[in-house]
PDB file of C-alpha atoms in Angstrom:
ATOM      1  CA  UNK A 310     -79.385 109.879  85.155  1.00 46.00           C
ATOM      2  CA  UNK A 311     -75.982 111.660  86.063  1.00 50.00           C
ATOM      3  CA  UNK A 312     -77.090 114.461  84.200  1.00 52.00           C
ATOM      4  CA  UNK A 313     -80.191 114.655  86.335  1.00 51.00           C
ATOM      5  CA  UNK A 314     -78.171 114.267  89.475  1.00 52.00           C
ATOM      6  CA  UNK A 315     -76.381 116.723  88.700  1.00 50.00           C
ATOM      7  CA  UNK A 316     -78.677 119.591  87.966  1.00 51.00           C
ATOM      8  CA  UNK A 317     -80.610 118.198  91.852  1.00 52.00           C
ATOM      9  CA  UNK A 318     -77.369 119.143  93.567  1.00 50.00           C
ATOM     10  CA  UNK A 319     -76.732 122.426  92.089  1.00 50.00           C
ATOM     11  CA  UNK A 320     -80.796 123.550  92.749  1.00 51.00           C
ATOM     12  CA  UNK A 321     -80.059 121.888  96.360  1.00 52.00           C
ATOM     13  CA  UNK A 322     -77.129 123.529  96.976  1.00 52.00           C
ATOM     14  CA  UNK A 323     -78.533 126.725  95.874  1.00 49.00           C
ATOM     15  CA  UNK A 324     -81.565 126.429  98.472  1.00 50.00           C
ATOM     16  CA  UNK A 325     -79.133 125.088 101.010  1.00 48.00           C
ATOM     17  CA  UNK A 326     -77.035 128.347 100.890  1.00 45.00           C
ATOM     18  CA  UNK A 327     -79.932 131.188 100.680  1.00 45.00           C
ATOM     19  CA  UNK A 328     -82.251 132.329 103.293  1.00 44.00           C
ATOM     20  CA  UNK A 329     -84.952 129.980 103.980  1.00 41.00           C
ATOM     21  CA  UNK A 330     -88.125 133.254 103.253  1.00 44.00           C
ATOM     22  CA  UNK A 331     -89.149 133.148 100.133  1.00 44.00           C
ATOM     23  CA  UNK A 332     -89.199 137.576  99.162  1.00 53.00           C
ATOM     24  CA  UNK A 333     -91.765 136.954  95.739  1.00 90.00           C
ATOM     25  CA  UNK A 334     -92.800 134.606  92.938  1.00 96.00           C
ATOM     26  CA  UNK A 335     -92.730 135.630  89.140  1.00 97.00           C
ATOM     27  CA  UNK A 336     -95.163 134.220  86.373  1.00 98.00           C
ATOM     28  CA  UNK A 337     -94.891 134.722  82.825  1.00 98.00           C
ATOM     29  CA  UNK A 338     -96.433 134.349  79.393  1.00 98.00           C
ATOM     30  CA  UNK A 339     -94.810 134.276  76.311  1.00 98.00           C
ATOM     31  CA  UNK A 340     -94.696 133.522  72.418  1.00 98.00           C
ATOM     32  CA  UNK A 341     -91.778 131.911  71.649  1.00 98.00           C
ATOM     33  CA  UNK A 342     -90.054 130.099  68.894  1.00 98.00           C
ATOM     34  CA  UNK A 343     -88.290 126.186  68.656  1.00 97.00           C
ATOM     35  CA  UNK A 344     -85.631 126.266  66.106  1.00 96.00           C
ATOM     36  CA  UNK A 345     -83.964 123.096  65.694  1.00 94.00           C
ATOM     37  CA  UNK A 346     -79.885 123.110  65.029  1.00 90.00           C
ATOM     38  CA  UNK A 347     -79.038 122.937  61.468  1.00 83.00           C
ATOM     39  CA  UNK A 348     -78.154 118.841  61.558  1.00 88.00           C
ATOM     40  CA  UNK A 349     -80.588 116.962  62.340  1.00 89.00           C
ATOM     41  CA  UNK A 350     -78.412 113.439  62.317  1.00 89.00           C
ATOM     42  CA  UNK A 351     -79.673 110.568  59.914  1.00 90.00           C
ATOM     43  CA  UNK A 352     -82.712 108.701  59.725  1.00 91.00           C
ATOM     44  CA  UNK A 353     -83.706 105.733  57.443  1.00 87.00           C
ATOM     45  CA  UNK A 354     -79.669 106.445  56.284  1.00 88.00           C
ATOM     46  CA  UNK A 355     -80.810 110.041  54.762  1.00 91.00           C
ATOM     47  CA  UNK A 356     -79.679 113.491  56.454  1.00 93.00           C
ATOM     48  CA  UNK A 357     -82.607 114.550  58.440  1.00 93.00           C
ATOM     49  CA  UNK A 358     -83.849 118.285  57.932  1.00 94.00           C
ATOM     50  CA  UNK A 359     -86.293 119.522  61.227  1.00 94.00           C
ATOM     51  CA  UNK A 360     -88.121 123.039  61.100  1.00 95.00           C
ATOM     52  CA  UNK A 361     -89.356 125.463  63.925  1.00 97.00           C
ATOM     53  CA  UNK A 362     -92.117 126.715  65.365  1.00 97.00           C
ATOM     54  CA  UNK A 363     -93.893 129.210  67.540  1.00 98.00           C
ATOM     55  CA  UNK A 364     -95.932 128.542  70.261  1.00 98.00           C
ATOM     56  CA  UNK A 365     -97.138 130.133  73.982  1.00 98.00           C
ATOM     57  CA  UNK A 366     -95.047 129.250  76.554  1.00 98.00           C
ATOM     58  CA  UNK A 367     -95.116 130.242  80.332  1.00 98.00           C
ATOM     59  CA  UNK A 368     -93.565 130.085  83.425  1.00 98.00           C
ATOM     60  CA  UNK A 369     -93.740 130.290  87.338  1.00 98.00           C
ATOM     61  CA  UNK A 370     -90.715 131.243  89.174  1.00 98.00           C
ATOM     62  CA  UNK A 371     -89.883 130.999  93.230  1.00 97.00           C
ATOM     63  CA  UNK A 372     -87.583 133.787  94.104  1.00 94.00           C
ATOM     64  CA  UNK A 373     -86.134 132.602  97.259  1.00 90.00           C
ATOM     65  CA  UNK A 374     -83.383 135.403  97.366  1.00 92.00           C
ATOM     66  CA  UNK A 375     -82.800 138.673  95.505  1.00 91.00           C
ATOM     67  CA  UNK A 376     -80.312 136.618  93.104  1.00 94.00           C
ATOM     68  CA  UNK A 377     -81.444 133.177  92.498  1.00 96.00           C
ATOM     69  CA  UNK A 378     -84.675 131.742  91.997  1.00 96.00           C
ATOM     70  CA  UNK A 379     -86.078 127.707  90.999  1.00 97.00           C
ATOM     71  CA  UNK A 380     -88.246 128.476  87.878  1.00 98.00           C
ATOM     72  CA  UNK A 381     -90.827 126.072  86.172  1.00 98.00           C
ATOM     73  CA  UNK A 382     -91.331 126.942  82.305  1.00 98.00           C
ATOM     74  CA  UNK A 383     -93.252 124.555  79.740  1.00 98.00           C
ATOM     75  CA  UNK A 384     -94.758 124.925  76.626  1.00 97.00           C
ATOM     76  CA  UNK A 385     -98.790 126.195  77.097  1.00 97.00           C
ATOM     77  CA  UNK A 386     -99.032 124.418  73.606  1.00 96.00           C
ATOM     78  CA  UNK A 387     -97.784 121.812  71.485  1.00 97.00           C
ATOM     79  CA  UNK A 388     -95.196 122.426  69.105  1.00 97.00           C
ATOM     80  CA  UNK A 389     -95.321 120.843  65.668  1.00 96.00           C
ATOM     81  CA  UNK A 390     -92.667 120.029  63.290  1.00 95.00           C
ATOM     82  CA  UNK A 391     -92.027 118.335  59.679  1.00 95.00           C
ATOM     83  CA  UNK A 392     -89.250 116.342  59.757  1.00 94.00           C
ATOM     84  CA  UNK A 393     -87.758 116.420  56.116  1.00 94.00           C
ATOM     85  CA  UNK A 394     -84.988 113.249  54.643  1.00 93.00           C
ATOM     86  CA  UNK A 395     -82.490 113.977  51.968  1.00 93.00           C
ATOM     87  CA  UNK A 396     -83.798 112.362  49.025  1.00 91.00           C
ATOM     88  CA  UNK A 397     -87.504 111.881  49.774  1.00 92.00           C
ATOM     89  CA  UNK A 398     -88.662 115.277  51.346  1.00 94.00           C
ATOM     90  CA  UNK A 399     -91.256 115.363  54.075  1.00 95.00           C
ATOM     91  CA  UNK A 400     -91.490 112.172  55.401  1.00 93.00           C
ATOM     92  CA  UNK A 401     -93.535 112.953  58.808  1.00 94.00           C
ATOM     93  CA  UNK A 402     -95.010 115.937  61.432  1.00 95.00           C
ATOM     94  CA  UNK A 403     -94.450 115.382  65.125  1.00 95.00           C
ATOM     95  CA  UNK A 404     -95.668 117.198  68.249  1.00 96.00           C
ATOM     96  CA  UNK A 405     -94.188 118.180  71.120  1.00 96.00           C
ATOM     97  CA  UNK A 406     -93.989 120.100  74.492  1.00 97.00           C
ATOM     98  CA  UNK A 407     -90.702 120.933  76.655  1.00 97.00           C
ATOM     99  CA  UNK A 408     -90.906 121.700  80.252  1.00 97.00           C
ATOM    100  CA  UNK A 409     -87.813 122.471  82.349  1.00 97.00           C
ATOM    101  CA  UNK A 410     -86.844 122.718  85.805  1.00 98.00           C
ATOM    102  CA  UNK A 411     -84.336 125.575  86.855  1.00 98.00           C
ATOM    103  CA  UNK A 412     -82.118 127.114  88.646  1.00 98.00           C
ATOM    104  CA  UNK A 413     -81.511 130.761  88.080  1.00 98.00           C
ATOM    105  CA  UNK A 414     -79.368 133.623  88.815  1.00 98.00           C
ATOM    106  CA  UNK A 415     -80.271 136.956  88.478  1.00 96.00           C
ATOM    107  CA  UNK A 416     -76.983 139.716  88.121  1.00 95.00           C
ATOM    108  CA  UNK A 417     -79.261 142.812  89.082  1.00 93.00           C
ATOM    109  CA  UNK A 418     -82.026 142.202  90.884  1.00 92.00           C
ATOM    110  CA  UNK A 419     -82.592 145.849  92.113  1.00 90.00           C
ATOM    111  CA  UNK A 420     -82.222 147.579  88.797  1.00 92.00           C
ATOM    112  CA  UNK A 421     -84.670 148.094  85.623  1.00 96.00           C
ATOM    113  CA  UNK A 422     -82.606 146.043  83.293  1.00 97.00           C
ATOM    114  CA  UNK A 423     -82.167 142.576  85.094  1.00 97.00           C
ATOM    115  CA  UNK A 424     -79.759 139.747  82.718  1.00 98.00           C
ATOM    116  CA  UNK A 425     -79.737 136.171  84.130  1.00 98.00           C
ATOM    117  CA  UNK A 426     -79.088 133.003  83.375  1.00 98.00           C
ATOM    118  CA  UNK A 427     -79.883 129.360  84.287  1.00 98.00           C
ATOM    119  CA  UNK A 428     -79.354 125.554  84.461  1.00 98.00           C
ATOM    120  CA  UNK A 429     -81.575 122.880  85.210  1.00 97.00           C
ATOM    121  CA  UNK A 430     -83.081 119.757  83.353  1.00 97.00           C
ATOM    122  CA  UNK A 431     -85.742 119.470  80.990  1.00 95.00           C
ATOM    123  CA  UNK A 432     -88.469 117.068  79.567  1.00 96.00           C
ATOM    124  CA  UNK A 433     -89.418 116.737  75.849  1.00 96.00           C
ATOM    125  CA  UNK A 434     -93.127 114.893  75.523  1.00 96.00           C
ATOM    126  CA  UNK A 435     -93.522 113.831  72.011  1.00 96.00           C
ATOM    127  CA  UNK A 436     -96.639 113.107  70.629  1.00 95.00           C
ATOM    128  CA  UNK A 437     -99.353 113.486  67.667  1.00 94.00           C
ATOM    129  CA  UNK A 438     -97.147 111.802  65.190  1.00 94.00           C
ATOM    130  CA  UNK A 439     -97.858 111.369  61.647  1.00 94.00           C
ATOM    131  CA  UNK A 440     -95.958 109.581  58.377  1.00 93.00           C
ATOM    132  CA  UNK A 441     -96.471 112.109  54.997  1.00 95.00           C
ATOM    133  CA  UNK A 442     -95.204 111.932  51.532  1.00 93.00           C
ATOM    134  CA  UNK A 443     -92.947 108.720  51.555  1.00 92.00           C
ATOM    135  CA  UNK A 444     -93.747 107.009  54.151  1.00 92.00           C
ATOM    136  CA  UNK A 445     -97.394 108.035  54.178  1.00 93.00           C
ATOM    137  CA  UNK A 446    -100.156 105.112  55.931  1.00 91.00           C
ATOM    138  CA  UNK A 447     -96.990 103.513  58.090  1.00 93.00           C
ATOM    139  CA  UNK A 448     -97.226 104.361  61.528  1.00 94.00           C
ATOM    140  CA  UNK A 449     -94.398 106.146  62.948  1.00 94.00           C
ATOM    141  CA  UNK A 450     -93.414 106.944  66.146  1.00 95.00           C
ATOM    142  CA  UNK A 451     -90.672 109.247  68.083  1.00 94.00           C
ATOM    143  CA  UNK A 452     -89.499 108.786  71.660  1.00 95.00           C
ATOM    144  CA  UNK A 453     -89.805 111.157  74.510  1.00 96.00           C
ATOM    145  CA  UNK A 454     -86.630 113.194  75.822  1.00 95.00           C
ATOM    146  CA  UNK A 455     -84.440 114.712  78.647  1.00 95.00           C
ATOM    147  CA  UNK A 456     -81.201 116.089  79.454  1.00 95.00           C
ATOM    148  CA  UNK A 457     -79.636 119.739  80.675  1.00 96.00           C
ATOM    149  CA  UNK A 458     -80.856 122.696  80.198  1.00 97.00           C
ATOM    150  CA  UNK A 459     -79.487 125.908  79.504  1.00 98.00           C
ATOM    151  CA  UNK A 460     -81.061 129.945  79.849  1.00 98.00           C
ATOM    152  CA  UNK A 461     -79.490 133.070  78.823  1.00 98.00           C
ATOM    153  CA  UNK A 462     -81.939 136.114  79.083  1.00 98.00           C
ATOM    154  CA  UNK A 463     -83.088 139.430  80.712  1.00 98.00           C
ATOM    155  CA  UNK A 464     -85.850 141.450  82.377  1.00 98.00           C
ATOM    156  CA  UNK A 465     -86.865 145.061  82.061  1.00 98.00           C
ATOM    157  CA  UNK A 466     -89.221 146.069  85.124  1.00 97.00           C
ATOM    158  CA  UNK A 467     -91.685 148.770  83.532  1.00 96.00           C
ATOM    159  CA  UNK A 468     -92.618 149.419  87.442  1.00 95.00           C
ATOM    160  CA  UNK A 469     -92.195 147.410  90.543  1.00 90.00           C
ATOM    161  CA  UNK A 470     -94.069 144.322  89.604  1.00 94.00           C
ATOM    162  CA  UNK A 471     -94.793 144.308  85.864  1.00 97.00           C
ATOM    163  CA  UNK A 472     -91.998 143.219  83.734  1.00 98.00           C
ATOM    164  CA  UNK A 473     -90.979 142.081  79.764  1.00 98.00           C
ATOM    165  CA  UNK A 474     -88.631 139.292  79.337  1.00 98.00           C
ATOM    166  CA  UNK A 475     -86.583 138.180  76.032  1.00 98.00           C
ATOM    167  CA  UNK A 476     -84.894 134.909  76.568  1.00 98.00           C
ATOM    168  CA  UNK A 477     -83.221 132.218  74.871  1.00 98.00           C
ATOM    169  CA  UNK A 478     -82.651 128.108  75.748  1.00 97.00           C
ATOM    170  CA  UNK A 479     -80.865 125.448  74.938  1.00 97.00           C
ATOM    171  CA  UNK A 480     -82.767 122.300  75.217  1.00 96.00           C
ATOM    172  CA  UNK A 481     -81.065 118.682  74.876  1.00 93.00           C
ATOM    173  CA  UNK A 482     -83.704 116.601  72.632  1.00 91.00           C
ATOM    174  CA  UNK A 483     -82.583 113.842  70.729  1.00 92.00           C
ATOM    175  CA  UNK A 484     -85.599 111.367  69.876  1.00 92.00           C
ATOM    176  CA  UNK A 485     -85.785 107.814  68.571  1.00 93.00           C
ATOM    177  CA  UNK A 486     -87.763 107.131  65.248  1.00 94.00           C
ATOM    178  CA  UNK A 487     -89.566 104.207  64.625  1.00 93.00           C
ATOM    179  CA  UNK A 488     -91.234 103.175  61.358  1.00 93.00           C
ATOM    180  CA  UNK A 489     -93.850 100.266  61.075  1.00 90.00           C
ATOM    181  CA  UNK A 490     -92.497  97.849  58.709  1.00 88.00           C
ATOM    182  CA  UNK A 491     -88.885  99.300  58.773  1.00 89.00           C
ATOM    183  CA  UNK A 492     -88.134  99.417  62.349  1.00 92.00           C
ATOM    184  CA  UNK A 493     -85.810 102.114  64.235  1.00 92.00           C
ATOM    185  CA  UNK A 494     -84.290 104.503  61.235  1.00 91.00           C
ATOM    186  CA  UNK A 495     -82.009 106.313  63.547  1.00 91.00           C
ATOM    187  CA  UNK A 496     -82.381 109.139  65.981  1.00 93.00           C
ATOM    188  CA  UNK A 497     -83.414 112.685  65.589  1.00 91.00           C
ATOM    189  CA  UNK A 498     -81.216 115.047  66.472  1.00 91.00           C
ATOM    190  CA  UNK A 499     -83.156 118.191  67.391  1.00 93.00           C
ATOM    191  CA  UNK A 500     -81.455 120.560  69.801  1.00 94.00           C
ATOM    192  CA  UNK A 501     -83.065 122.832  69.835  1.00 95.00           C
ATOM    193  CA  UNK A 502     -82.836 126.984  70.621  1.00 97.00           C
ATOM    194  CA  UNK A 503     -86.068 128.328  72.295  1.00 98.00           C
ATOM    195  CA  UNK A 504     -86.505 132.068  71.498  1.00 98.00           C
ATOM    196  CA  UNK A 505     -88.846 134.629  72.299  1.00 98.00           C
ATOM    197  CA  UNK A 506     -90.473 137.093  74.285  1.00 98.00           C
ATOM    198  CA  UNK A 507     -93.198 137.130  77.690  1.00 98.00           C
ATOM    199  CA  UNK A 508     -94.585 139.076  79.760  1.00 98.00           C
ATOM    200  CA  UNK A 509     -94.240 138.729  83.467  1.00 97.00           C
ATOM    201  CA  UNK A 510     -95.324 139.482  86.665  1.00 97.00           C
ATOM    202  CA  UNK A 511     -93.835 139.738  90.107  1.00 94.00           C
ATOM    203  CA  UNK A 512     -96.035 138.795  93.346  1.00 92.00           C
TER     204      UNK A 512
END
């Protein structure tokens, strides 16, 4: 929750500071890839391995002045992973989709090549689990997600409202595993980089 607090006051403070007129909105569709870091944490006392995936993604963005803008961006599809344990391979596939709320700040908004980043919060729904290899016919579950979120990225403007965007995030998703019969085995530790690129426009 302080996390969450946080990221409120800095969009807040943002829309208390800027002109009230809102000068466009910006939408975008993308193909983009979740890589999760390299250590995954432990689960059923085995290091846990997590791969990516690609997926569409999109977004819808409120400019509200020529530098910063609130931006919604969630995955148009779910993304689906194997989650892999030391010592007995691919135990399970999961599902999910991140959406994240955030605030943005754009270094040149009158140019062709336009960098920016952002902070904000974001939401991991997990779903469509399923228990493979060792652990096949147990149910097995993973918990949904939050926490900050991070955006580094850029836009080239092929004319005054079409646009290409390459980005990058860093998403805070740590999830709780639980096996029938066995219990909690520990916590996935995804955080994951989102990587890819859209194409936008500006209205």
């Amino acid at each position: 929750m302080p996390r969450l607090s946080f990221a409120a006051l800095v969009i807040a403070g943002a829309f208390a500071t800027s002109a009230a007129s809102a000068q466009d909105f910006t939408a975008t569709l993308g193909f983009q890839n979740t890589d999760p870091k390299s250590d995954n944490g432990t689960l059923a006392g085995g290091d846990a391995t997590v791969n990516d995936d690609w997926s569409l993604t999109g977004s819808f963005a409120y400019n509200f002045n020529p530098n910063f803008s609130v931006e919604l961006w969630s995955g148009l599809a779910n993304y689906e992973h194997e989650v892999s344990i030391e010592g007995l391979g691919t135990v399970a596939s999961v599902e999910h989709r991140p959406t994240t709320l955030s605030l943005n700040y754009q270094f040149l908004p009158e140019g062709s090549f336009r960098p920016f980043v952002g902070i904000g919060y974001g939401w991991i729904s997990v779903s469509g689990e399923r228990s493979l290899g060792a652990l096949s016919g147990l149910g097995i579950s993973g918990s949904n997600a939050d926490g900050l979120s991070l955006t580094l990225g850029a836009d080239f403007y092929v004319n005054d409202n079409f646009f290409l965007r390459g980005d990058v995030r860093k998403l805070d998703f740590d999830t709780e595993v639980t096996v029938e019969t066995l219990g909690n085995v520990g916590t996935a530790e995804v955080d994951p980089l989102v990587y890819g690129i859209s194409a936008g426009f500006r209205f």
